[in-house]
């Protein structure tokens, strides 16, 4: 089943013709409306008229998260503020988030693409969608919500947290589809067991899991414990939010990236060179229908590969492989993006704390945990225990306020964290996917 059959099964030559037309319109739009892109295209010696084939995409400079940060909050918008009807944000590498804006048409496109994404996962009108992605500045909750309504399914806007209540609602409301991070789904299954609820007895049929990397082994575990078909979804707020790519239920083999709206490329993260199909590298995406904040060659930092091999579902859109990591140091903790530099910028502002720290990430009972070990100065370390406890609580609170992630702060003796020559090791990730 396809939601936009005409577009999803468009023969490649026709799809590429459409992509070129939309790319040309996008380049013209940002050249005219976004000073950053005018400078960037000028510096590459490009005018909008120079984009004559899809190969010309490679001549366009990249856009990075740093560029978005430098344009905080609205300088990359290509539409006047009075046409922006929604604003979302995701965490940046320091305290300031990355901001995106949507016009009415962008919100409409997003709902359509998210509806398409649901249908690709085998979801239809009549399904009861339990949406446990977070609602708020994060795009997950509202993105899935609008798509579910567009499809005509019944959506339960649960958001994250309060697991016991989630389980009760799923059981009583007869939810047939679950959307959340893969690790949260396993955590819920375990909580259910403790509550004496057999997850396998629920009506859940399909789970759409994303916002963090996972593996085939984890898929098998989820499908076994939740008695549903577990499928991978991909999206990021900079590009749109959830619904950029989705695994089809027919093949369960790679995620179709919606190529009538997004142009994917895989590059070598070191050299920036475009890599051949099937080679692992960093995913770069150009948006070709957005009005609010179109992005040219945005470096997602996600590591994957791309194939245009035909898929048995009949869709002609390229497939990206499961995300296998990041080309930067971003951590995904319970679905939330966290950069070590964000935590560092909090620590350096707290008196008595040394700029030596290490983040220890683990997964206990399927829930990610973060411990922040940080050195305190000599004087403080010999201080009363209650002062140290107050300091640890302050660190935990400030990290929670800025990143949204709950952590445990552990104060350690001066000079006890191993020093390294060259790039300091800031993260120990003990999670096994
Ligand atoms: Zn397919």
mmCIF file with all atom_site columns, N, CA and C in Angstrom, residues 17-51:
data_model
loop_
_atom_site.group_PDB
_atom_site.id
_atom_site.type_symbol
_atom_site.label_atom_id
_atom_site.label_alt_id
_atom_site.label_comp_id
_atom_site.label_asym_id
_atom_site.label_entity_id
_atom_site.label_seq_id
_atom_site.pdbx_PDB_ins_code
_atom_site.Cartn_x
_atom_site.Cartn_y
_atom_site.Cartn_z
_atom_site.occupancy
_atom_site.B_iso_or_equiv
_atom_site.pdbx_formal_charge
_atom_site.auth_seq_id
_atom_site.auth_comp_id
_atom_site.auth_asym_id
_atom_site.auth_atom_id
_atom_site.pdbx_PDB_model_num
ATOM 1   N N  . UNK A 1 17 ? 13.782 14.310 -12.981 1.00 0.00 ? 17 UNK A N  1
ATOM 2   C CA . UNK A 1 17 ? 13.324 15.545 -13.629 1.00 0.00 ? 17 UNK A CA 1
ATOM 3   C C  . UNK A 1 17 ? 12.638 16.462 -12.621 1.00 0.00 ? 17 UNK A C  1
ATOM 4   N N  . UNK A 1 18 ? 11.806 15.865 -11.792 1.00 0.00 ? 18 UNK A N  1
ATOM 5   C CA . UNK A 1 18 ? 11.100 16.621 -10.753 1.00 0.00 ? 18 UNK A CA 1
ATOM 6   C C  . UNK A 1 18 ? 12.093 17.196 -9.739  1.00 0.00 ? 18 UNK A C  1
ATOM 7   N N  . UNK A 1 19 ? 13.080 16.371 -9.361  1.00 0.00 ? 19 UNK A N  1
ATOM 8   C CA . UNK A 1 19 ? 14.093 16.820 -8.397  1.00 0.00 ? 19 UNK A CA 1
ATOM 9   C C  . UNK A 1 19 ? 14.858 18.035 -8.927  1.00 0.00 ? 19 UNK A C  1
ATOM 10  N N  . UNK A 1 20 ? 15.229 17.988 -10.208 1.00 0.00 ? 20 UNK A N  1
ATOM 11  C CA . UNK A 1 20 ? 16.011 19.092 -10.768 1.00 0.00 ? 20 UNK A CA 1
ATOM 12  C C  . UNK A 1 20 ? 15.203 20.384 -10.746 1.00 0.00 ? 20 UNK A C  1
ATOM 13  N N  . UNK A 1 21 ? 13.935 20.265 -11.156 1.00 0.00 ? 21 UNK A N  1
ATOM 14  C CA . UNK A 1 21 ? 13.067 21.445 -11.178 1.00 0.00 ? 21 UNK A CA 1
ATOM 15  C C  . UNK A 1 21 ? 12.940 22.047 -9.774  1.00 0.00 ? 21 UNK A C  1
ATOM 16  N N  . UNK A 1 22 ? 12.753 21.176 -8.796  1.00 0.00 ? 22 UNK A N  1
ATOM 17  C CA . UNK A 1 22 ? 12.572 21.648 -7.418  1.00 0.00 ? 22 UNK A CA 1
ATOM 18  C C  . UNK A 1 22 ? 13.887 22.177 -6.833  1.00 0.00 ? 22 UNK A C  1
ATOM 19  N N  . UNK A 1 23 ? 14.995 21.554 -7.211  1.00 0.00 ? 23 UNK A N  1
ATOM 20  C CA . UNK A 1 23 ? 16.300 22.036 -6.731  1.00 0.00 ? 23 UNK A CA 1
ATOM 21  C C  . UNK A 1 23 ? 16.565 23.449 -7.272  1.00 0.00 ? 23 UNK A C  1
ATOM 22  N N  . UNK A 1 24 ? 16.293 23.625 -8.555  1.00 0.00 ? 24 UNK A N  1
ATOM 23  C CA . UNK A 1 24 ? 16.509 24.946 -9.166  1.00 0.00 ? 24 UNK A CA 1
ATOM 24  C C  . UNK A 1 24 ? 15.670 26.015 -8.459  1.00 0.00 ? 24 UNK A C  1
ATOM 25  N N  . UNK A 1 25 ? 14.419 25.676 -8.164  1.00 0.00 ? 25 UNK A N  1
ATOM 26  C CA . UNK A 1 25 ? 13.535 26.637 -7.494  1.00 0.00 ? 25 UNK A CA 1
ATOM 27  C C  . UNK A 1 25 ? 14.045 26.951 -6.088  1.00 0.00 ? 25 UNK A C  1
ATOM 28  N N  . UNK A 1 26 ? 14.566 25.916 -5.410  1.00 0.00 ? 26 UNK A N  1
ATOM 29  C CA . UNK A 1 26 ? 15.066 26.111 -4.047  1.00 0.00 ? 26 UNK A CA 1
ATOM 30  C C  . UNK A 1 26 ? 16.313 26.996 -4.045  1.00 0.00 ? 26 UNK A C  1
ATOM 31  N N  . UNK A 1 27 ? 17.238 26.717 -4.969  1.00 0.00 ? 27 UNK A N  1
ATOM 32  C CA . UNK A 1 27 ? 18.470 27.521 -5.036  1.00 0.00 ? 27 UNK A CA 1
ATOM 33  C C  . UNK A 1 27 ? 18.106 28.981 -5.340  1.00 0.00 ? 27 UNK A C  1
ATOM 34  N N  . UNK A 1 28 ? 17.173 29.181 -6.252  1.00 0.00 ? 28 UNK A N  1
ATOM 35  C CA . UNK A 1 28 ? 16.747 30.553 -6.580  1.00 0.00 ? 28 UNK A CA 1
ATOM 36  C C  . UNK A 1 28 ? 16.128 31.214 -5.349  1.00 0.00 ? 28 UNK A C  1
ATOM 37  N N  . UNK A 1 29 ? 15.342 30.464 -4.612  1.00 0.00 ? 29 UNK A N  1
ATOM 38  C CA . UNK A 1 29 ? 14.670 31.017 -3.435  1.00 0.00 ? 29 UNK A CA 1
ATOM 39  C C  . UNK A 1 29 ? 15.667 31.456 -2.361  1.00 0.00 ? 29 UNK A C  1
ATOM 40  N N  . UNK A 1 30 ? 16.641 30.579 -2.052  1.00 0.00 ? 30 UNK A N  1
ATOM 41  C CA . UNK A 1 30 ? 17.576 30.953 -0.981  1.00 0.00 ? 30 UNK A CA 1
ATOM 42  C C  . UNK A 1 30 ? 18.549 32.039 -1.451  1.00 0.00 ? 30 UNK A C  1
ATOM 43  N N  . UNK A 1 31 ? 18.887 32.024 -2.742  1.00 0.00 ? 31 UNK A N  1
ATOM 44  C CA . UNK A 1 31 ? 19.792 33.065 -3.267  1.00 0.00 ? 31 UNK A CA 1
ATOM 45  C C  . UNK A 1 31 ? 19.136 34.440 -3.127  1.00 0.00 ? 31 UNK A C  1
ATOM 46  N N  . UNK A 1 32 ? 17.853 34.475 -3.363  1.00 0.00 ? 32 UNK A N  1
ATOM 47  C CA . UNK A 1 32 ? 17.125 35.746 -3.300  1.00 0.00 ? 32 UNK A CA 1
ATOM 48  C C  . UNK A 1 32 ? 16.823 36.185 -1.865  1.00 0.00 ? 32 UNK A C  1
ATOM 49  N N  . UNK A 1 33 ? 16.653 35.225 -0.949  1.00 0.00 ? 33 UNK A N  1
ATOM 50  C CA . UNK A 1 33 ? 16.111 35.578 0.371   1.00 0.00 ? 33 UNK A CA 1
ATOM 51  C C  . UNK A 1 33 ? 17.024 35.366 1.569   1.00 0.00 ? 33 UNK A C  1
ATOM 52  N N  . UNK A 1 34 ? 18.108 34.612 1.403   1.00 0.00 ? 34 UNK A N  1
ATOM 53  C CA . UNK A 1 34 ? 18.947 34.295 2.568   1.00 0.00 ? 34 UNK A CA 1
ATOM 54  C C  . UNK A 1 34 ? 20.379 34.797 2.314   1.00 0.00 ? 34 UNK A C  1
ATOM 55  N N  . UNK A 1 35 ? 20.787 35.877 2.996   1.00 0.00 ? 35 UNK A N  1
ATOM 56  C CA . UNK A 1 35 ? 22.133 36.412 2.759   1.00 0.00 ? 35 UNK A CA 1
ATOM 57  C C  . UNK A 1 35 ? 23.237 35.364 2.918   1.00 0.00 ? 35 UNK A C  1
ATOM 58  N N  . UNK A 1 36 ? 23.074 34.454 3.881   1.00 0.00 ? 36 UNK A N  1
ATOM 59  C CA . UNK A 1 36 ? 24.085 33.402 4.068   1.00 0.00 ? 36 UNK A CA 1
ATOM 60  C C  . UNK A 1 36 ? 24.280 32.617 2.773   1.00 0.00 ? 36 UNK A C  1
ATOM 61  N N  . UNK A 1 37 ? 23.181 32.211 2.122   1.00 0.00 ? 37 UNK A N  1
ATOM 62  C CA . UNK A 1 37 ? 23.289 31.405 0.897   1.00 0.00 ? 37 UNK A CA 1
ATOM 63  C C  . UNK A 1 37 ? 23.772 32.238 -0.288  1.00 0.00 ? 37 UNK A C  1
ATOM 64  N N  . UNK A 1 38 ? 23.413 33.495 -0.314  1.00 0.00 ? 38 UNK A N  1
ATOM 65  C CA . UNK A 1 38 ? 23.913 34.338 -1.403  1.00 0.00 ? 38 UNK A CA 1
ATOM 66  C C  . UNK A 1 38 ? 25.448 34.386 -1.329  1.00 0.00 ? 38 UNK A C  1
ATOM 67  N N  . UNK A 1 39 ? 25.957 34.593 -0.107  1.00 0.00 ? 39 UNK A N  1
ATOM 68  C CA . UNK A 1 39 ? 27.426 34.639 0.082   1.00 0.00 ? 39 UNK A CA 1
ATOM 69  C C  . UNK A 1 39 ? 28.047 33.288 -0.242  1.00 0.00 ? 39 UNK A C  1
ATOM 70  N N  . UNK A 1 40 ? 27.414 32.226 0.244   1.00 0.00 ? 40 UNK A N  1
ATOM 71  C CA . UNK A 1 40 ? 27.975 30.886 0.064   1.00 0.00 ? 40 UNK A CA 1
ATOM 72  C C  . UNK A 1 40 ? 28.010 30.502 -1.426  1.00 0.00 ? 40 UNK A C  1
ATOM 73  N N  . UNK A 1 41 ? 26.929 30.800 -2.158  1.00 0.00 ? 41 UNK A N  1
ATOM 74  C CA . UNK A 1 41 ? 26.901 30.472 -3.593  1.00 0.00 ? 41 UNK A CA 1
ATOM 75  C C  . UNK A 1 41 ? 27.849 31.384 -4.372  1.00 0.00 ? 41 UNK A C  1
ATOM 76  N N  . UNK A 1 42 ? 27.886 32.664 -3.998  1.00 0.00 ? 42 UNK A N  1
ATOM 77  C CA . UNK A 1 42 ? 28.817 33.591 -4.653  1.00 0.00 ? 42 UNK A CA 1
ATOM 78  C C  . UNK A 1 42 ? 30.258 33.113 -4.481  1.00 0.00 ? 42 UNK A C  1
ATOM 79  N N  . UNK A 1 43 ? 30.565 32.655 -3.252  1.00 0.00 ? 43 UNK A N  1
ATOM 80  C CA . UNK A 1 43 ? 31.952 32.244 -2.987  1.00 0.00 ? 43 UNK A CA 1
ATOM 81  C C  . UNK A 1 43 ? 32.331 31.018 -3.818  1.00 0.00 ? 43 UNK A C  1
ATOM 82  N N  . UNK A 1 44 ? 31.333 30.229 -4.208  1.00 0.00 ? 44 UNK A N  1
ATOM 83  C CA . UNK A 1 44 ? 31.603 29.066 -5.061  1.00 0.00 ? 44 UNK A CA 1
ATOM 84  C C  . UNK A 1 44 ? 31.488 29.441 -6.543  1.00 0.00 ? 44 UNK A C  1
ATOM 85  N N  . UNK A 1 45 ? 31.257 30.731 -6.815  1.00 0.00 ? 45 UNK A N  1
ATOM 86  C CA . UNK A 1 45 ? 31.130 31.180 -8.194  1.00 0.00 ? 45 UNK A CA 1
ATOM 87  C C  . UNK A 1 45 ? 29.872 30.668 -8.869  1.00 0.00 ? 45 UNK A C  1
ATOM 88  N N  . UNK A 1 46 ? 28.831 30.437 -8.063  1.00 0.00 ? 46 UNK A N  1
ATOM 89  C CA . UNK A 1 46 ? 27.588 29.877 -8.611  1.00 0.00 ? 46 UNK A CA 1
ATOM 90  C C  . UNK A 1 46 ? 26.458 30.891 -8.583  1.00 0.00 ? 46 UNK A C  1
ATOM 91  N N  . UNK A 1 47 ? 25.686 30.896 -9.679  1.00 0.00 ? 47 UNK A N  1
ATOM 92  C CA . UNK A 1 47 ? 24.436 31.649 -9.707  1.00 0.00 ? 47 UNK A CA 1
ATOM 93  C C  . UNK A 1 47 ? 23.323 30.606 -9.847  1.00 0.00 ? 47 UNK A C  1
ATOM 94  N N  . UNK A 1 48 ? 22.103 30.940 -9.423  1.00 0.00 ? 48 UNK A N  1
ATOM 95  C CA . UNK A 1 48 ? 21.028 29.942 -9.547  1.00 0.00 ? 48 UNK A CA 1
ATOM 96  C C  . UNK A 1 48 ? 20.928 29.339 -10.952 1.00 0.00 ? 48 UNK A C  1
ATOM 97  N N  . UNK A 1 49 ? 21.182 30.143 -11.993 1.00 0.00 ? 49 UNK A N  1
ATOM 98  C CA . UNK A 1 49 ? 21.091 29.637 -13.378 1.00 0.00 ? 49 UNK A CA 1
ATOM 99  C C  . UNK A 1 49 ? 22.106 28.546 -13.692 1.00 0.00 ? 49 UNK A C  1
ATOM 100 N N  . UNK A 1 50 ? 23.164 28.462 -12.865 1.00 0.00 ? 50 UNK A N  1
ATOM 101 C CA . UNK A 1 50 ? 24.204 27.474 -13.147 1.00 0.00 ? 50 UNK A CA 1
ATOM 102 C C  . UNK A 1 50 ? 23.794 26.049 -12.791 1.00 0.00 ? 50 UNK A C  1
ATOM 103 N N  . UNK A 1 51 ? 22.676 25.906 -12.075 1.00 0.00 ? 51 UNK A N  1
ATOM 104 C CA . UNK A 1 51 ? 22.219 24.554 -11.714 1.00 0.00 ? 51 UNK A CA 1
ATOM 105 C C  . UNK A 1 51 ? 21.407 24.022 -12.896 1.00 0.00 ? 51 UNK A C  1
#
